[in-house]
Amino acid sequence: SSQQALPRLAGGVAAMVGKKATKKGKVKPKASKAKAQKAGDGEAKKRKAKAGKVTEASEPKVEQEEVAAQEKAKPRKTKANRFKEAMEAEEEPKEGEPKGVVYLGHIPDGFFEQQIKKYFSQFGDVTRFKLARSRKTGGSKGYAFIEFRQESVAKIVAQTMNKYILGNKTLVCTFKPREECHPKLFSGWREEISDPRPAKRAKHMLGFNDRPNVEVDGQAVPQMTKEQVKRRDLQKKKMKAKLKQLEVDYDIDEVLEGAADDEAEEEEPEVKHTKLPKKKKRRAASST
């Protein structure tokens, strides 16, 4: 029994010595396997959480970069780009029947946009039409282009309306394939072109009649423009050259400036008004 008790006492003494050594910091006890596994699992979770935060923070940045790249790739809003977008939007879909265009010539006077749409709508759906007009006068040029929603309808219109007599004129109606049509054929087809001549005439009259005045010798005189001065100088030169050719000594500048008129008024002699003698009254004859 004494022999068995000795190892137990030795183990207890060793344990006591180990505890004191750990308290003093000389010897550190070894961590168990379970604690090591728990610590490893905790660190792995922390790493995963950090990686998730990084990805969440990076996702909005990636989206912002994509949006910025798309905005840069978009074309600028210019007239040319708007026209391209409009033409792409108005192009017929690939599936189904394409649109058809008809040329209409020898149009009589009085057959304008409203009449064209009303008359040709009886054949089918008219999508666009353009009557050629003059930019200077606003008058019709006598031909137009009409677009139908279906190409077959356009071909029927070209066959039926060709050489059709309308208003003492024989119409010319032909089908135009898509390859022969200009991309800007119907550009500005909604625009109304009016006669600009009355407005130009009124503007010219207003600018001529309501010119600014300049005070000369106490009188308000309309101010001359640069073009008027140039024109008058040219007229002077022509007149002087003609007088010189005819050997006529005449000063045009004095006449135009009014000096000649002033001198003529000063040199005019004074007219004396003489009184005429009074007529004597005849005496009545005395009776004898």
PDB file of C-alpha atoms in Angstrom, residues 46-266:
ATOM      1  CA  LYS A  46     -14.654  36.348 -39.285  1.00  0.00           C
ATOM      2  CA  ARG A  47     -12.818  36.003 -42.587  1.00  0.00           C
ATOM      3  CA  LYS A  48     -16.018  35.060 -44.395  1.00  0.00           C
ATOM      4  CA  ALA A  49     -17.860  38.031 -42.876  1.00  0.00           C
ATOM      5  CA  LYS A  50     -15.090  40.403 -43.972  1.00  0.00           C
ATOM      6  CA  ALA A  51     -15.114  38.942 -47.495  1.00  0.00           C
ATOM      7  CA  GLY A  52     -18.916  39.373 -47.655  1.00  0.00           C
ATOM      8  CA  LYS A  53     -18.656  43.009 -46.592  1.00  0.00           C
ATOM      9  CA  VAL A  54     -15.999  43.636 -49.209  1.00  0.00           C
ATOM     10  CA  THR A  55     -18.120  42.090 -51.971  1.00  0.00           C
ATOM     11  CA  GLU A  56     -21.213  44.050 -50.875  1.00  0.00           C
ATOM     12  CA  ALA A  57     -19.205  47.279 -50.879  1.00  0.00           C
ATOM     13  CA  SER A  58     -17.664  46.499 -54.280  1.00  0.00           C
ATOM     14  CA  GLU A  59     -21.008  45.620 -55.972  1.00  0.00           C
ATOM     15  CA  PRO A  60     -22.391  49.204 -55.970  1.00  0.00           C
ATOM     16  CA  LYS A  61     -19.081  50.483 -57.323  1.00  0.00           C
ATOM     17  CA  VAL A  62     -19.239  47.994 -60.185  1.00  0.00           C
ATOM     18  CA  GLU A  63     -22.829  49.017 -60.959  1.00  0.00           C
ATOM     19  CA  GLN A  64     -21.893  52.711 -60.962  1.00  0.00           C
ATOM     20  CA  GLU A  65     -19.018  52.026 -63.338  1.00  0.00           C
ATOM     21  CA  GLU A  66     -21.333  50.106 -65.695  1.00  0.00           C
ATOM     22  CA  VAL A  67     -23.895  52.958 -65.680  1.00  0.00           C
ATOM     23  CA  ALA A  68     -21.147  55.517 -66.380  1.00  0.00           C
ATOM     24  CA  ALA A  69     -19.833  53.397 -69.261  1.00  0.00           C
ATOM     25  CA  GLN A  70     -23.348  53.132 -70.764  1.00  0.00           C
ATOM     26  CA  GLU A  71     -23.850  56.895 -70.537  1.00  0.00           C
ATOM     27  CA  LYS A  72     -20.540  57.495 -72.279  1.00  0.00           C
ATOM     28  CA  ALA A  73     -21.462  55.024 -75.006  1.00  0.00           C
ATOM     29  CA  LYS A  74     -24.748  56.865 -75.712  1.00  0.00           C
ATOM     30  CA  PRO A  75     -24.542  59.332 -78.663  1.00  0.00           C
ATOM     31  CA  ARG A  76     -24.935  63.054 -78.094  1.00  0.00           C
ATOM     32  CA  LYS A  77     -28.376  64.610 -78.587  1.00  0.00           C
ATOM     33  CA  THR A  78     -27.721  66.374 -81.882  1.00  0.00           C
ATOM     34  CA  LYS A  79     -30.034  66.900 -84.864  1.00  0.00           C
ATOM     35  CA  ALA A  80     -28.268  64.195 -86.875  1.00  0.00           C
ATOM     36  CA  ASN A  81     -28.564  61.610 -84.086  1.00  0.00           C
ATOM     37  CA  ARG A  82     -32.212  62.495 -83.497  1.00  0.00           C
ATOM     38  CA  PHE A  83     -32.903  62.030 -87.201  1.00  0.00           C
ATOM     39  CA  LYS A  84     -31.208  58.621 -87.120  1.00  0.00           C
ATOM     40  CA  GLU A  85     -33.272  57.556 -84.111  1.00  0.00           C
ATOM     41  CA  ALA A  86     -36.467  58.721 -85.792  1.00  0.00           C
ATOM     42  CA  MET A  87     -35.624  56.867 -88.989  1.00  0.00           C
ATOM     43  CA  GLU A  88     -34.829  53.688 -87.053  1.00  0.00           C
ATOM     44  CA  ALA A  89     -38.103  53.972 -85.144  1.00  0.00           C
ATOM     45  CA  GLU A  90     -40.093  54.516 -88.352  1.00  0.00           C
ATOM     46  CA  GLU A  91     -38.488  51.619 -90.194  1.00  0.00           C
ATOM     47  CA  GLU A  92     -40.858  48.725 -90.782  1.00  0.00           C
ATOM     48  CA  PRO A  93     -40.362  45.515 -88.801  1.00  0.00           C
ATOM     49  CA  LYS A  94     -38.527  42.663 -90.483  1.00  0.00           C
ATOM     50  CA  GLU A  95     -41.461  40.301 -90.009  1.00  0.00           C
ATOM     51  CA  GLY A  96     -44.542  40.991 -92.106  1.00  0.00           C
ATOM     52  CA  GLU A  97     -45.173  43.051 -95.233  1.00  0.00           C
ATOM     53  CA  PRO A  98     -42.995  46.180 -95.655  1.00  0.00           C
ATOM     54  CA  LYS A  99     -44.259  49.677 -96.428  1.00  0.00           C
ATOM     55  CA  GLY A 100     -44.657  50.945 -99.978  1.00  0.00           C
ATOM     56  CA  VAL A 101     -43.976  54.351-101.533  1.00  0.00           C
ATOM     57  CA  VAL A 102     -45.746  55.868-104.543  1.00  0.00           C
ATOM     58  CA  TYR A 103     -44.661  58.816-106.698  1.00  0.00           C
ATOM     59  CA  LEU A 104     -47.508  61.072-107.838  1.00  0.00           C
ATOM     60  CA  GLY A 105     -46.823  63.612-110.603  1.00  0.00           C
ATOM     61  CA  HIS A 106     -48.755  66.196-112.689  1.00  0.00           C
ATOM     62  CA  ILE A 107     -50.862  67.180-109.672  1.00  0.00           C
ATOM     63  CA  PRO A 108     -53.406  69.898-110.576  1.00  0.00           C
ATOM     64  CA  ASP A 109     -53.535  73.207-108.742  1.00  0.00           C
ATOM     65  CA  GLY A 110     -55.801  73.054-105.689  1.00  0.00           C
ATOM     66  CA  PHE A 111     -55.016  69.409-104.893  1.00  0.00           C
ATOM     67  CA  PHE A 112     -52.986  69.899-101.698  1.00  0.00           C
ATOM     68  CA  GLU A 113     -52.080  67.907 -98.540  1.00  0.00           C
ATOM     69  CA  GLN A 114     -55.591  67.562 -97.132  1.00  0.00           C
ATOM     70  CA  GLN A 115     -57.036  66.462-100.463  1.00  0.00           C
ATOM     71  CA  ILE A 116     -54.186  63.965-101.027  1.00  0.00           C
ATOM     72  CA  LYS A 117     -54.688  62.294 -97.644  1.00  0.00           C
ATOM     73  CA  LYS A 118     -58.469  62.182 -97.963  1.00  0.00           C
ATOM     74  CA  TYR A 119     -58.428  60.817-101.529  1.00  0.00           C
ATOM     75  CA  PHE A 120     -55.740  58.138-101.147  1.00  0.00           C
ATOM     76  CA  SER A 121     -56.936  56.925 -97.740  1.00  0.00           C
ATOM     77  CA  GLN A 122     -59.722  55.059 -99.547  1.00  0.00           C
ATOM     78  CA  PHE A 123     -57.105  52.618-100.903  1.00  0.00           C
ATOM     79  CA  GLY A 124     -55.436  51.891 -97.537  1.00  0.00           C
ATOM     80  CA  ASP A 125     -53.702  53.293 -94.504  1.00  0.00           C
ATOM     81  CA  VAL A 126     -51.524  56.303 -95.467  1.00  0.00           C
ATOM     82  CA  THR A 127     -48.618  56.607 -93.014  1.00  0.00           C
ATOM     83  CA  ARG A 128     -46.753  59.586 -94.520  1.00  0.00           C
ATOM     84  CA  PHE A 129     -47.021  61.922 -97.512  1.00  0.00           C
ATOM     85  CA  LYS A 130     -45.102  64.948 -98.729  1.00  0.00           C
ATOM     86  CA  LEU A 131     -46.146  67.483-101.352  1.00  0.00           C
ATOM     87  CA  ALA A 132     -43.172  69.319-102.864  1.00  0.00           C
ATOM     88  CA  ARG A 133     -43.445  73.078-102.296  1.00  0.00           C
ATOM     89  CA  SER A 134     -41.270  76.054-103.189  1.00  0.00           C
ATOM     90  CA  ARG A 135     -39.319  77.631-100.339  1.00  0.00           C
ATOM     91  CA  LYS A 136     -39.536  81.075-101.972  1.00  0.00           C
ATOM     92  CA  THR A 137     -43.239  81.222-102.810  1.00  0.00           C
ATOM     93  CA  GLY A 138     -44.756  78.317-100.862  1.00  0.00           C
ATOM     94  CA  GLY A 139     -46.564  77.132-103.978  1.00  0.00           C
ATOM     95  CA  SER A 140     -46.970  73.515-105.056  1.00  0.00           C
ATOM     96  CA  LYS A 141     -44.399  72.072-107.480  1.00  0.00           C
ATOM     97  CA  GLY A 142     -46.872  69.550-108.864  1.00  0.00           C
ATOM     98  CA  TYR A 143     -45.535  66.260-107.471  1.00  0.00           C
ATOM     99  CA  ALA A 144     -45.692  64.319-104.203  1.00  0.00           C
ATOM    100  CA  PHE A 145     -44.650  61.083-102.490  1.00  0.00           C
ATOM    101  CA  ILE A 146     -47.123  58.925-100.569  1.00  0.00           C
ATOM    102  CA  GLU A 147     -46.238  56.072 -98.211  1.00  0.00           C
ATOM    103  CA  PHE A 148     -48.685  53.238 -97.486  1.00  0.00           C
ATOM    104  CA  ARG A 149     -48.486  50.785 -94.617  1.00  0.00           C
ATOM    105  CA  GLN A 150     -48.528  47.816 -97.021  1.00  0.00           C
ATOM    106  CA  GLU A 151     -46.460  47.431-100.180  1.00  0.00           C
ATOM    107  CA  SER A 152     -49.215  45.538-102.019  1.00  0.00           C
ATOM    108  CA  VAL A 153     -51.587  48.502-101.547  1.00  0.00           C
ATOM    109  CA  ALA A 154     -48.981  50.879-102.985  1.00  0.00           C
ATOM    110  CA  LYS A 155     -48.615  48.697-106.082  1.00  0.00           C
ATOM    111  CA  ILE A 156     -52.398  48.632-106.594  1.00  0.00           C
ATOM    112  CA  VAL A 157     -52.536  52.453-106.273  1.00  0.00           C
ATOM    113  CA  ALA A 158     -49.746  52.831-108.847  1.00  0.00           C
ATOM    114  CA  GLN A 159     -51.611  50.621-111.329  1.00  0.00           C
ATOM    115  CA  THR A 160     -55.051  52.196-110.887  1.00  0.00           C
ATOM    116  CA  MET A 161     -54.097  55.899-110.630  1.00  0.00           C
ATOM    117  CA  ASN A 162     -51.526  56.019-113.433  1.00  0.00           C
ATOM    118  CA  LYS A 163     -52.846  58.094-116.404  1.00  0.00           C
ATOM    119  CA  TYR A 164     -55.930  58.996-114.390  1.00  0.00           C
ATOM    120  CA  ILE A 165     -57.451  62.354-115.454  1.00  0.00           C
ATOM    121  CA  LEU A 166     -57.899  64.714-112.502  1.00  0.00           C
ATOM    122  CA  GLY A 167     -58.680  68.394-112.911  1.00  0.00           C
ATOM    123  CA  ASN A 168     -57.803  68.569-116.628  1.00  0.00           C
ATOM    124  CA  LYS A 169     -54.455  66.887-115.943  1.00  0.00           C
ATOM    125  CA  THR A 170     -53.291  63.311-116.493  1.00  0.00           C
ATOM    126  CA  LEU A 171     -51.674  61.940-113.343  1.00  0.00           C
ATOM    127  CA  VAL A 172     -48.373  60.052-113.369  1.00  0.00           C
ATOM    128  CA  CYS A 173     -48.338  57.421-110.617  1.00  0.00           C
ATOM    129  CA  THR A 174     -45.472  54.938-110.208  1.00  0.00           C
ATOM    130  CA  PHE A 175     -44.324  52.567-107.488  1.00  0.00           C
ATOM    131  CA  LYS A 176     -40.942  53.395-105.907  1.00  0.00           C
ATOM    132  CA  PRO A 177     -38.913  50.474-104.473  1.00  0.00           C
ATOM    133  CA  ARG A 178     -37.300  50.962-101.086  1.00  0.00           C
ATOM    134  CA  GLU A 179     -33.819  50.939-102.631  1.00  0.00           C
ATOM    135  CA  GLU A 180     -34.626  53.978-104.822  1.00  0.00           C
ATOM    136  CA  CYS A 181     -36.042  56.067-101.942  1.00  0.00           C
ATOM    137  CA  HIS A 182     -33.725  58.540-100.241  1.00  0.00           C
ATOM    138  CA  PRO A 183     -33.434  58.191 -96.440  1.00  0.00           C
ATOM    139  CA  LYS A 184     -34.552  61.830 -96.023  1.00  0.00           C
ATOM    140  CA  LEU A 185     -37.439  61.569 -98.478  1.00  0.00           C
ATOM    141  CA  PHE A 186     -40.099  62.315 -95.850  1.00  0.00           C
ATOM    142  CA  SER A 187     -38.043  64.595 -93.608  1.00  0.00           C
ATOM    143  CA  GLY A 188     -40.160  67.522 -92.406  1.00  0.00           C
ATOM    144  CA  TRP A 189     -43.353  66.095 -93.919  1.00  0.00           C
ATOM    145  CA  ARG A 190     -45.417  67.540 -91.053  1.00  0.00           C
ATOM    146  CA  GLU A 191     -44.015  71.038 -91.635  1.00  0.00           C
ATOM    147  CA  GLU A 192     -46.386  73.562 -93.219  1.00  0.00           C
ATOM    148  CA  ILE A 193     -44.679  75.779 -95.817  1.00  0.00           C
ATOM    149  CA  SER A 194     -46.507  79.077 -96.324  1.00  0.00           C
ATOM    150  CA  ASP A 195     -45.871  81.953 -98.738  1.00  0.00           C
ATOM    151  CA  PRO A 196     -43.079  84.085 -97.180  1.00  0.00           C
ATOM    152  CA  ARG A 197     -43.376  86.961 -99.689  1.00  0.00           C
ATOM    153  CA  PRO A 198     -45.997  89.076 -97.842  1.00  0.00           C
ATOM    154  CA  ALA A 199     -43.944  88.984 -94.632  1.00  0.00           C
ATOM    155  CA  LYS A 200     -40.753  89.946 -96.521  1.00  0.00           C
ATOM    156  CA  ARG A 201     -42.578  92.764 -98.302  1.00  0.00           C
ATOM    157  CA  ALA A 202     -43.984  94.132 -95.035  1.00  0.00           C
ATOM    158  CA  LYS A 203     -40.569  93.934 -93.388  1.00  0.00           C
ATOM    159  CA  HIS A 204     -38.929  95.811 -96.266  1.00  0.00           C
ATOM    160  CA  MET A 205     -41.600  98.528 -96.240  1.00  0.00           C
ATOM    161  CA  LEU A 206     -41.269  98.921 -92.486  1.00  0.00           C
ATOM    162  CA  GLY A 207     -37.493  99.231 -92.713  1.00  0.00           C
ATOM    163  CA  PHE A 208     -37.737 101.777 -95.556  1.00  0.00           C
ATOM    164  CA  ASN A 209     -40.522 103.957 -94.145  1.00  0.00           C
ATOM    165  CA  ASP A 210     -39.553 103.870 -90.480  1.00  0.00           C
ATOM    166  CA  ARG A 211     -35.893 104.752 -90.842  1.00  0.00           C
ATOM    167  CA  PRO A 212     -34.223 106.652 -88.002  1.00  0.00           C
ATOM    168  CA  ASN A 213     -34.124 110.424 -88.509  1.00  0.00           C
ATOM    169  CA  VAL A 214     -31.172 112.788 -88.203  1.00  0.00           C
ATOM    170  CA  GLU A 215     -31.503 116.475 -87.448  1.00  0.00           C
ATOM    171  CA  VAL A 216     -29.871 118.627 -90.163  1.00  0.00           C
ATOM    172  CA  ASP A 217     -30.209 122.428 -89.948  1.00  0.00           C
ATOM    173  CA  GLY A 218     -33.132 122.060 -87.599  1.00  0.00           C
ATOM    174  CA  GLN A 219     -34.982 119.612 -89.878  1.00  0.00           C
ATOM    175  CA  ALA A 220     -35.537 115.880 -89.356  1.00  0.00           C
ATOM    176  CA  VAL A 221     -34.063 114.023 -92.332  1.00  0.00           C
ATOM    177  CA  PRO A 222     -34.236 110.208 -92.729  1.00  0.00           C
ATOM    178  CA  GLN A 223     -30.838 108.649 -92.114  1.00  0.00           C
ATOM    179  CA  MET A 224     -29.158 107.000 -95.075  1.00  0.00           C
ATOM    180  CA  THR A 225     -27.752 103.507 -94.994  1.00  0.00           C
ATOM    181  CA  LYS A 226     -24.301 102.464 -96.174  1.00  0.00           C
ATOM    182  CA  GLU A 227     -25.733 100.809 -99.270  1.00  0.00           C
ATOM    183  CA  GLN A 228     -27.594 103.985-100.206  1.00  0.00           C
ATOM    184  CA  VAL A 229     -24.389 106.044 -99.845  1.00  0.00           C
ATOM    185  CA  LYS A 230     -22.469 103.592-102.058  1.00  0.00           C
ATOM    186  CA  ARG A 231     -25.223 103.632-104.667  1.00  0.00           C
ATOM    187  CA  ARG A 232     -25.291 107.428-104.735  1.00  0.00           C
ATOM    188  CA  ASP A 233     -21.513 107.619-105.125  1.00  0.00           C
ATOM    189  CA  LEU A 234     -21.670 105.262-108.091  1.00  0.00           C
ATOM    190  CA  GLN A 235     -24.372 107.386-109.694  1.00  0.00           C
ATOM    191  CA  LYS A 236     -22.222 110.491-109.210  1.00  0.00           C
ATOM    192  CA  LYS A 237     -19.220 108.862-110.877  1.00  0.00           C
ATOM    193  CA  LYS A 238     -21.300 107.706-113.858  1.00  0.00           C
ATOM    194  CA  MET A 239     -22.849 111.146-114.321  1.00  0.00           C
ATOM    195  CA  LYS A 240     -19.474 112.909-114.094  1.00  0.00           C
ATOM    196  CA  ALA A 241     -17.952 110.570-116.645  1.00  0.00           C
ATOM    197  CA  LYS A 242     -20.866 111.140-119.032  1.00  0.00           C
ATOM    198  CA  LEU A 243     -20.675 114.954-118.657  1.00  0.00           C
ATOM    199  CA  LYS A 244     -16.932 114.885-119.187  1.00  0.00           C
ATOM    200  CA  GLN A 245     -17.416 112.852-122.344  1.00  0.00           C
ATOM    201  CA  LEU A 246     -19.928 115.421-123.622  1.00  0.00           C
ATOM    202  CA  GLU A 247     -17.600 118.290-122.567  1.00  0.00           C
ATOM    203  CA  VAL A 248     -20.190 119.850-120.311  1.00  0.00           C
ATOM    204  CA  ASP A 249     -18.921 121.958-117.432  1.00  0.00           C
ATOM    205  CA  TYR A 250     -21.376 121.250-114.642  1.00  0.00           C
ATOM    206  CA  ASP A 251     -20.754 120.753-110.920  1.00  0.00           C
ATOM    207  CA  ILE A 252     -22.907 117.872-109.696  1.00  0.00           C
ATOM    208  CA  ASP A 253     -21.768 118.050-106.089  1.00  0.00           C
ATOM    209  CA  GLU A 254     -23.097 121.556-105.645  1.00  0.00           C
ATOM    210  CA  VAL A 255     -26.447 120.593-107.087  1.00  0.00           C
ATOM    211  CA  LEU A 256     -26.789 117.522-104.895  1.00  0.00           C
ATOM    212  CA  GLU A 257     -25.695 119.345-101.779  1.00  0.00           C
ATOM    213  CA  GLY A 258     -28.067 122.216-102.412  1.00  0.00           C
ATOM    214  CA  ALA A 259     -25.403 124.911-102.763  1.00  0.00           C
ATOM    215  CA  ALA A 260     -26.478 125.791-106.281  1.00  0.00           C
ATOM    216  CA  ASP A 261     -30.049 126.381-105.140  1.00  0.00           C
ATOM    217  CA  ASP A 262     -28.919 128.730-102.364  1.00  0.00           C
ATOM    218  CA  GLU A 263     -26.772 130.764-104.767  1.00  0.00           C
ATOM    219  CA  ALA A 264     -29.574 131.000-107.268  1.00  0.00           C
ATOM    220  CA  GLU A 265     -31.896 132.367-104.606  1.00  0.00           C
ATOM    221  CA  GLU A 266     -29.328 135.042-103.623  1.00  0.00           C
TER     222      GLU A 266
END
